[in-house]
Amino acid sequence: MATETGEVVKESAGMPQLDFSTFDNQIVWLLITLVVIYFVLSRVALPRIGSVLAERAGTITNDIAAAEDLKQQAIDAEAAYEKALIDARAEAGRIVGETKAAIQVDLDKAIAKADAEIAARAAEGEKAIAAIRDSAATSAATVAKDIAKDIVSAVAPGKIDAKSITAAVTAKMKG
Amino acid sequence: MATEAHGAEDGGLVFHPMDQFIVKPLFGNGDVGAFTITNVTLWMALTVVCIIVLLVFGTSRRAIVPSRSQSIAEMMYGFVYKMVEDVTGKDGVKYFPYIMTLFMFILVSNFLGLLPMAFTTTSHIAVTGVLAMMVFLAVTILGFVKNGAGFLGLFWVSSAPLALRPILALIEVISYFVRPVSHSIRLAGNMMAGHAVIKVFAGFAAIAAISPLSVLAITAMYGLEILVSGIQAYVFAILTCVYLKDALHPSH
């Protein structure tokens, strides 16, 4: 180290930091550098980064608001769906009741009509039966008269007229 | 570079820890004038380039979802912005670009200085002194412009007993004027010392027996220096904020 001493002294006691001859150079370049950095930062970089950060914060806030909105919409939609379901059930119940009532009315009407028809048919049938009975009775009388005539003519031919036989048979049948 | 400056030595240990700080012209061997292009010019220009690349080109896409460089730039911005806002309050935010300029310059210069063969501009008292004096003058002028004579209240501790106040005022005045000195020497000293120590360890590496230890020590010191580089930039910026707060709100 001893051999160096001479040269070290020449370089201002070994501390380049204390070599005042370079100060003006350093200060000039430092000021230029700082001015350049300041203008680059204040004109371009910082406004840009600031706007990006603000934009991001805005986007995030908007997204959160939108998500909140959508959630509310979903809740509303669910409520509406539930309500629609309940309404539909009630409506269905009402319709079933109405239909039942309508069917009951129709049914009652149909039953009444059927009853009336049955009654009418029964009456008709009875009438027909009565007619048949009457005609049967008339036929029996005719047959009885014919047979009586035949018998009379067979027993005493040409003696007794048909009229009196008929009257006699009629009287007999009434009796 | 070291041997160039001192000439060849006949074996033995060669320690030139301070040679890395020599300011010399990039072209030729003339004297260093005010506008001579020197290694200072080169490394300050590189600092500017790095800052532009990071903060301007890195953010050119203005992406909502940031790329890596953009998120680094945003992190820097957010870090310094929050620091200015926290320390000086809302009315200090308009000085944010100045503090960002100082912070970015010191941070990038410190980190560039850690490259092998690099020249560390912030290790020079001329550079840090100018930075500190700029802060000191700006803060003092701003204090008087904003508060008038009320700025002197900074030195008059109204919460102390009346008898003590003149003494405290004297101490406050001295500490106020020491600020730029400590502000500048802290940064330059930290940068210079770390780099010099690394160089000294590097000198020991010439001895084969010690060289593994030397390499280990250099590695450890380098890690420490990375930490110091970031911390010193942060310290410089936050102290600037504190001084700015004193100028804006001089009452204790």
mmCIF file of N, CA and C in Angstrom, chain B residues 100-194:
data_model
loop_
_atom_site.group_PDB
_atom_site.id
_atom_site.type_symbol
_atom_site.label_atom_id
_atom_site.label_comp_id
_atom_site.label_asym_id
_atom_site.label_seq_id
_atom_site.Cartn_x
_atom_site.Cartn_y
_atom_site.Cartn_z
ATOM 1 N N MET B 100 -41.863 11.374 -6.439
ATOM 2 C CA MET B 100 -41.725 10.201 -7.309
ATOM 3 C C MET B 100 -40.451 10.307 -8.143
ATOM 4 N N THR B 101 -40.155 11.511 -8.635
ATOM 5 C CA THR B 101 -38.930 11.719 -9.416
ATOM 6 C C THR B 101 -37.693 11.388 -8.583
ATOM 7 N N LEU B 102 -37.644 11.932 -7.375
ATOM 8 C CA LEU B 102 -36.503 11.658 -6.497
ATOM 9 C C LEU B 102 -36.389 10.167 -6.201
ATOM 10 N N PHE B 103 -37.525 9.586 -5.829
ATOM 11 C CA PHE B 103 -37.516 8.174 -5.441
ATOM 12 C C PHE B 103 -37.064 7.291 -6.589
ATOM 13 N N MET B 104 -37.642 7.516 -7.779
ATOM 14 C CA MET B 104 -37.292 6.670 -8.916
ATOM 15 C C MET B 104 -35.833 6.858 -9.302
ATOM 16 N N PHE B 105 -35.363 8.117 -9.282
ATOM 17 C CA PHE B 105 -33.964 8.359 -9.639
ATOM 18 C C PHE B 105 -33.035 7.631 -8.681
ATOM 19 N N ILE B 106 -33.274 7.767 -7.390
ATOM 20 C CA ILE B 106 -32.375 7.155 -6.412
ATOM 21 C C ILE B 106 -32.469 5.638 -6.478
ATOM 22 N N LEU B 107 -33.708 5.130 -6.551
ATOM 23 C CA LEU B 107 -33.884 3.674 -6.577
ATOM 24 C C LEU B 107 -33.177 3.049 -7.780
ATOM 25 N N VAL B 108 -33.447 3.608 -8.961
ATOM 26 C CA VAL B 108 -32.877 3.015 -10.180
ATOM 27 C C VAL B 108 -31.358 3.214 -10.203
ATOM 28 N N SER B 109 -30.878 4.385 -9.762
ATOM 29 C CA SER B 109 -29.432 4.599 -9.716
ATOM 30 C C SER B 109 -28.766 3.609 -8.780
ATOM 31 N N ASN B 110 -29.382 3.398 -7.614
ATOM 32 C CA ASN B 110 -28.813 2.452 -6.650
ATOM 33 C C ASN B 110 -28.726 1.057 -7.245
ATOM 34 N N PHE B 111 -29.813 0.637 -7.899
ATOM 35 C CA PHE B 111 -29.818 -0.725 -8.435
ATOM 36 C C PHE B 111 -28.874 -0.858 -9.623
ATOM 37 N N LEU B 112 -28.823 0.177 -10.477
ATOM 38 C CA LEU B 112 -27.882 0.126 -11.604
ATOM 39 C C LEU B 112 -26.459 0.079 -11.087
ATOM 40 N N GLY B 113 -26.202 0.773 -9.970
ATOM 41 C CA GLY B 113 -24.864 0.785 -9.398
ATOM 42 C C GLY B 113 -24.408 -0.575 -8.903
ATOM 43 N N LEU B 114 -25.386 -1.472 -8.711
ATOM 44 C CA LEU B 114 -25.035 -2.810 -8.226
ATOM 45 C C LEU B 114 -24.578 -3.730 -9.349
ATOM 46 N N LEU B 115 -24.762 -3.293 -10.605
ATOM 47 C CA LEU B 115 -24.266 -4.123 -11.704
ATOM 48 C C LEU B 115 -22.740 -4.133 -11.660
ATOM 49 N N PRO B 116 -22.141 -5.261 -11.963
ATOM 50 C CA PRO B 116 -20.678 -5.292 -12.003
ATOM 51 C C PRO B 116 -20.156 -4.262 -13.008
ATOM 52 N N MET B 117 -19.080 -3.614 -12.657
ATOM 53 C CA MET B 117 -18.409 -2.600 -13.484
ATOM 54 C C MET B 117 -19.213 -1.300 -13.563
ATOM 55 N N ALA B 118 -20.302 -1.228 -12.820
ATOM 56 C CA ALA B 118 -21.137 -0.040 -12.932
ATOM 57 C C ALA B 118 -20.541 1.111 -12.132
ATOM 58 N N PHE B 119 -21.029 2.308 -12.449
ATOM 59 C CA PHE B 119 -20.663 3.493 -11.694
ATOM 60 C C PHE B 119 -21.914 3.913 -10.913
ATOM 61 N N THR B 120 -21.749 4.100 -9.607
ATOM 62 C CA THR B 120 -22.907 4.414 -8.770
ATOM 63 C C THR B 120 -23.000 5.918 -8.580
ATOM 64 N N THR B 121 -23.920 6.546 -9.300
ATOM 65 C CA THR B 121 -24.007 8.008 -9.224
ATOM 66 C C THR B 121 -24.416 8.468 -7.834
ATOM 67 N N THR B 122 -25.256 7.685 -7.164
ATOM 68 C CA THR B 122 -25.751 8.105 -5.848
ATOM 69 C C THR B 122 -24.721 7.898 -4.740
ATOM 70 N N SER B 123 -23.537 7.393 -5.075
ATOM 71 C CA SER B 123 -22.512 7.267 -4.038
ATOM 72 C C SER B 123 -21.701 8.550 -3.931
ATOM 73 N N HIS B 124 -22.021 9.530 -4.769
ATOM 74 C CA HIS B 124 -21.259 10.777 -4.763
ATOM 75 C C HIS B 124 -21.978 11.843 -3.962
ATOM 76 N N ILE B 125 -21.219 12.450 -3.081
ATOM 77 C CA ILE B 125 -21.788 13.478 -2.222
ATOM 78 C C ILE B 125 -22.252 14.671 -3.055
ATOM 79 N N ALA B 126 -21.657 14.871 -4.214
ATOM 80 C CA ALA B 126 -22.090 15.969 -5.079
ATOM 81 C C ALA B 126 -23.536 15.741 -5.525
ATOM 82 N N VAL B 127 -23.829 14.500 -5.878
ATOM 83 C CA VAL B 127 -25.177 14.176 -6.368
ATOM 84 C C VAL B 127 -26.189 14.218 -5.232
ATOM 85 N N THR B 128 -25.884 13.485 -4.160
ATOM 86 C CA THR B 128 -26.857 13.424 -3.060
ATOM 87 C C THR B 128 -26.966 14.779 -2.373
ATOM 88 N N GLY B 129 -25.848 15.522 -2.358
ATOM 89 C CA GLY B 129 -25.896 16.861 -1.768
ATOM 90 C C GLY B 129 -26.846 17.763 -2.522
ATOM 91 N N VAL B 130 -26.779 17.704 -3.853
ATOM 92 C CA VAL B 130 -27.700 18.525 -4.645
ATOM 93 C C VAL B 130 -29.143 18.077 -4.406
ATOM 94 N N LEU B 131 -29.348 16.772 -4.378
ATOM 95 C CA LEU B 131 -30.706 16.269 -4.116
ATOM 96 C C LEU B 131 -31.212 16.780 -2.773
ATOM 97 N N ALA B 132 -30.357 16.661 -1.750
ATOM 98 C CA ALA B 132 -30.776 17.065 -0.407
ATOM 99 C C ALA B 132 -30.993 18.570 -0.330
ATOM 100 N N MET B 133 -30.111 19.340 -0.974
ATOM 101 C CA MET B 133 -30.266 20.800 -0.935
ATOM 102 C C MET B 133 -31.529 21.233 -1.678
ATOM 103 N N MET B 134 -31.835 20.530 -2.774
ATOM 104 C CA MET B 134 -33.071 20.839 -3.492
ATOM 105 C C MET B 134 -34.273 20.649 -2.580
ATOM 106 N N VAL B 135 -34.266 19.531 -1.877
ATOM 107 C CA VAL B 135 -35.376 19.253 -0.955
ATOM 108 C C VAL B 135 -35.399 20.317 0.138
ATOM 109 N N PHE B 136 -34.219 20.605 0.701
ATOM 110 C CA PHE B 136 -34.135 21.556 1.812
ATOM 111 C C PHE B 136 -34.638 22.943 1.388
ATOM 112 N N LEU B 137 -34.133 23.418 0.259
ATOM 113 C CA LEU B 137 -34.541 24.747 -0.201
ATOM 114 C C LEU B 137 -36.023 24.778 -0.560
ATOM 115 N N ALA B 138 -36.458 23.755 -1.282
ATOM 116 C CA ALA B 138 -37.866 23.724 -1.698
ATOM 117 C C ALA B 138 -38.773 23.729 -0.483
ATOM 118 N N VAL B 139 -38.431 22.908 0.498
ATOM 119 C CA VAL B 139 -39.269 22.784 1.686
ATOM 120 C C VAL B 139 -39.258 24.083 2.484
ATOM 121 N N THR B 140 -38.084 24.707 2.616
ATOM 122 C CA THR B 140 -37.989 25.946 3.391
ATOM 123 C C THR B 140 -38.780 27.059 2.711
ATOM 124 N N ILE B 141 -38.582 27.218 1.392
ATOM 125 C CA ILE B 141 -39.299 28.267 0.668
ATOM 126 C C ILE B 141 -40.796 28.003 0.725
ATOM 127 N N LEU B 142 -41.174 26.746 0.506
ATOM 128 C CA LEU B 142 -42.594 26.384 0.539
ATOM 129 C C LEU B 142 -43.187 26.676 1.913
ATOM 130 N N GLY B 143 -42.415 26.386 2.946
ATOM 131 C CA GLY B 143 -42.897 26.628 4.305
ATOM 132 C C GLY B 143 -43.194 28.101 4.531
ATOM 133 N N PHE B 144 -42.284 28.958 4.084
ATOM 134 C CA PHE B 144 -42.514 30.393 4.281
ATOM 135 C C PHE B 144 -43.627 30.912 3.383
ATOM 136 N N VAL B 145 -43.711 30.383 2.154
ATOM 137 C CA VAL B 145 -44.769 30.840 1.237
ATOM 138 C C VAL B 145 -46.135 30.434 1.767
ATOM 139 N N LYS B 146 -46.232 29.227 2.273
ATOM 140 C CA LYS B 146 -47.538 28.715 2.722
ATOM 141 C C LYS B 146 -47.946 29.297 4.063
ATOM 142 N N ASN B 147 -46.961 29.462 4.978
ATOM 143 C CA ASN B 147 -47.315 29.821 6.343
ATOM 144 C C ASN B 147 -46.803 31.193 6.758
ATOM 145 N N GLY B 148 -46.005 31.842 5.888
ATOM 146 C CA GLY B 148 -45.427 33.129 6.270
ATOM 147 C C GLY B 148 -44.516 32.953 7.476
ATOM 148 N N ALA B 149 -44.569 33.916 8.381
ATOM 149 C CA ALA B 149 -43.713 33.831 9.569
ATOM 150 C C ALA B 149 -44.133 32.680 10.470
ATOM 151 N N GLY B 150 -45.362 32.211 10.278
ATOM 152 C CA GLY B 150 -45.843 31.088 11.083
ATOM 153 C C GLY B 150 -44.986 29.845 10.930
ATOM 154 N N PHE B 151 -44.220 29.810 9.840
ATOM 155 C CA PHE B 151 -43.343 28.654 9.623
ATOM 156 C C PHE B 151 -42.296 28.558 10.720
ATOM 157 N N LEU B 152 -41.954 29.714 11.308
ATOM 158 C CA LEU B 152 -40.956 29.710 12.388
ATOM 159 C C LEU B 152 -41.501 28.997 13.624
ATOM 160 N N GLY B 153 -42.808 28.836 13.692
ATOM 161 C CA GLY B 153 -43.403 28.083 14.791
ATOM 162 C C GLY B 153 -42.870 26.665 14.864
ATOM 163 N N LEU B 154 -42.320 26.208 13.743
ATOM 164 C CA LEU B 154 -41.705 24.875 13.714
ATOM 165 C C LEU B 154 -40.599 24.760 14.765
ATOM 166 N N PHE B 155 -39.930 25.903 15.040
ATOM 167 C CA PHE B 155 -38.810 25.877 15.979
ATOM 168 C C PHE B 155 -39.235 26.221 17.402
ATOM 169 N N TRP B 156 -40.452 26.663 17.559
ATOM 170 C CA TRP B 156 -40.940 27.107 18.868
ATOM 171 C C TRP B 156 -41.884 26.043 19.408
ATOM 172 N N VAL B 157 -41.354 25.182 20.278
ATOM 173 C CA VAL B 157 -42.132 24.040 20.746
ATOM 174 C C VAL B 157 -43.120 24.525 21.798
ATOM 175 N N SER B 158 -44.347 24.770 21.414
ATOM 176 C CA SER B 158 -45.303 25.391 22.336
ATOM 177 C C SER B 158 -45.761 24.437 23.428
ATOM 178 N N SER B 159 -45.509 23.157 23.256
ATOM 179 C CA SER B 159 -45.943 22.217 24.289
ATOM 180 C C SER B 159 -44.927 22.100 25.427
ATOM 181 N N ALA B 160 -43.723 22.656 25.223
ATOM 182 C CA ALA B 160 -42.690 22.560 26.255
ATOM 183 C C ALA B 160 -42.851 23.705 27.270
ATOM 184 N N PRO B 161 -42.276 23.551 28.483
ATOM 185 C CA PRO B 161 -42.301 24.661 29.445
ATOM 186 C C PRO B 161 -41.619 25.898 28.864
ATOM 187 N N LEU B 162 -42.106 27.058 29.244
ATOM 188 C CA LEU B 162 -41.647 28.309 28.632
ATOM 189 C C LEU B 162 -40.136 28.501 28.781
ATOM 190 N N ALA B 163 -39.594 28.127 29.917
ATOM 191 C CA ALA B 163 -38.162 28.327 30.160
ATOM 192 C C ALA B 163 -37.317 27.506 29.202
ATOM 193 N N LEU B 164 -37.846 26.352 28.823
ATOM 194 C CA LEU B 164 -37.062 25.449 27.968
ATOM 195 C C LEU B 164 -37.133 25.840 26.496
ATOM 196 N N ARG B 165 -38.148 26.633 26.149
ATOM 197 C CA ARG B 165 -38.404 26.856 24.725
ATOM 198 C C ARG B 165 -37.234 27.480 23.968
ATOM 199 N N PRO B 166 -36.541 28.509 24.510
ATOM 200 C CA PRO B 166 -35.418 29.055 23.739
ATOM 201 C C PRO B 166 -34.348 28.015 23.453
ATOM 202 N N ILE B 167 -34.082 27.193 24.460
ATOM 203 C CA ILE B 167 -33.053 26.154 24.274
ATOM 204 C C ILE B 167 -33.511 25.165 23.202
ATOM 205 N N LEU B 168 -34.787 24.744 23.337
ATOM 206 C CA LEU B 168 -35.329 23.819 22.347
ATOM 207 C C LEU B 168 -35.322 24.440 20.958
ATOM 208 N N ALA B 169 -35.627 25.734 20.900
ATOM 209 C CA ALA B 169 -35.635 26.416 19.609
ATOM 210 C C ALA B 169 -34.251 26.351 18.978
ATOM 211 N N LEU B 170 -33.226 26.572 19.775
ATOM 212 C CA LEU B 170 -31.849 26.503 19.271
ATOM 213 C C LEU B 170 -31.561 25.103 18.714
ATOM 214 N N ILE B 171 -31.951 24.111 19.514
ATOM 215 C CA ILE B 171 -31.718 22.727 19.074
ATOM 216 C C ILE B 171 -32.488 22.438 17.787
ATOM 217 N N GLU B 172 -33.734 22.931 17.747
ATOM 218 C CA GLU B 172 -34.554 22.700 16.561
ATOM 219 C C GLU B 172 -33.931 23.342 15.323
ATOM 220 N N VAL B 173 -33.425 24.586 15.507
ATOM 221 C CA VAL B 173 -32.813 25.280 14.369
ATOM 222 C C VAL B 173 -31.593 24.516 13.876
ATOM 223 N N ILE B 174 -30.757 24.083 14.836
ATOM 224 C CA ILE B 174 -29.564 23.329 14.430
ATOM 225 C C ILE B 174 -29.974 22.056 13.695
ATOM 226 N N SER B 175 -30.957 21.348 14.276
ATOM 227 C CA SER B 175 -31.351 20.082 13.641
ATOM 228 C C SER B 175 -31.964 20.336 12.269
ATOM 229 N N TYR B 176 -32.632 21.496 12.142
ATOM 230 C CA TYR B 176 -33.221 21.801 10.847
ATOM 231 C C TYR B 176 -32.149 21.989 9.788
ATOM 232 N N PHE B 177 -31.065 22.701 10.183
ATOM 233 C CA PHE B 177 -30.018 22.952 9.187
ATOM 234 C C PHE B 177 -29.095 21.764 8.982
ATOM 235 N N VAL B 178 -29.155 20.829 9.903
ATOM 236 C CA VAL B 178 -28.351 19.607 9.722
ATOM 237 C C VAL B 178 -29.066 18.630 8.777
ATOM 238 N N ARG B 179 -30.369 18.821 8.647
ATOM 239 C CA ARG B 179 -31.152 17.910 7.802
ATOM 240 C C ARG B 179 -30.529 17.628 6.432
ATOM 241 N N PRO B 180 -30.207 18.660 5.629
ATOM 242 C CA PRO B 180 -29.673 18.340 4.300
ATOM 243 C C PRO B 180 -28.365 17.579 4.375
ATOM 244 N N VAL B 181 -27.573 17.863 5.416
ATOM 245 C CA VAL B 181 -26.298 17.161 5.555
ATOM 246 C C VAL B 181 -26.535 15.683 5.806
ATOM 247 N N SER B 182 -27.377 15.404 6.813
ATOM 248 C CA SER B 182 -27.628 13.992 7.121
ATOM 249 C C SER B 182 -28.357 13.318 5.971
ATOM 250 N N HIS B 183 -29.263 14.064 5.356
ATOM 251 C CA HIS B 183 -30.057 13.539 4.248
ATOM 252 C C HIS B 183 -29.157 13.065 3.114
ATOM 253 N N SER B 184 -28.128 13.883 2.807
ATOM 254 C CA SER B 184 -27.268 13.544 1.669
ATOM 255 C C SER B 184 -26.196 12.533 2.047
ATOM 256 N N ILE B 185 -25.602 12.721 3.235
ATOM 257 C CA ILE B 185 -24.482 11.837 3.590
ATOM 258 C C ILE B 185 -24.983 10.431 3.887
ATOM 259 N N ARG B 186 -26.211 10.346 4.411
ATOM 260 C CA ARG B 186 -26.774 9.012 4.689
ATOM 261 C C ARG B 186 -26.797 8.178 3.415
ATOM 262 N N LEU B 187 -27.328 8.769 2.341
ATOM 263 C CA LEU B 187 -27.456 8.040 1.078
ATOM 264 C C LEU B 187 -26.081 7.753 0.461
ATOM 265 N N ALA B 188 -25.274 8.815 0.316
ATOM 266 C CA ALA B 188 -23.963 8.627 -0.321
ATOM 267 C C ALA B 188 -23.108 7.669 0.492
ATOM 268 N N GLY B 189 -23.112 7.836 1.812
ATOM 269 C CA GLY B 189 -22.295 6.983 2.673
ATOM 270 C C GLY B 189 -22.695 5.532 2.560
ATOM 271 N N ASN B 190 -24.021 5.273 2.609
ATOM 272 C CA ASN B 190 -24.491 3.893 2.492
ATOM 273 C C ASN B 190 -24.048 3.256 1.189
ATOM 274 N N MET B 191 -24.230 3.985 0.100
ATOM 275 C CA MET B 191 -23.899 3.419 -1.194
ATOM 276 C C MET B 191 -22.397 3.211 -1.332
ATOM 277 N N MET B 192 -21.640 4.225 -0.909
ATOM 278 C CA MET B 192 -20.185 4.146 -1.063
ATOM 279 C C MET B 192 -19.623 3.014 -0.217
ATOM 280 N N ALA B 193 -20.040 2.956 1.040
ATOM 281 C CA ALA B 193 -19.468 1.973 1.966
ATOM 282 C C ALA B 193 -19.704 0.557 1.458
ATOM 283 N N GLY B 194 -20.933 0.259 1.064
ATOM 284 C CA GLY B 194 -21.238 -1.093 0.612
ATOM 285 C C GLY B 194 -20.410 -1.487 -0.591
#
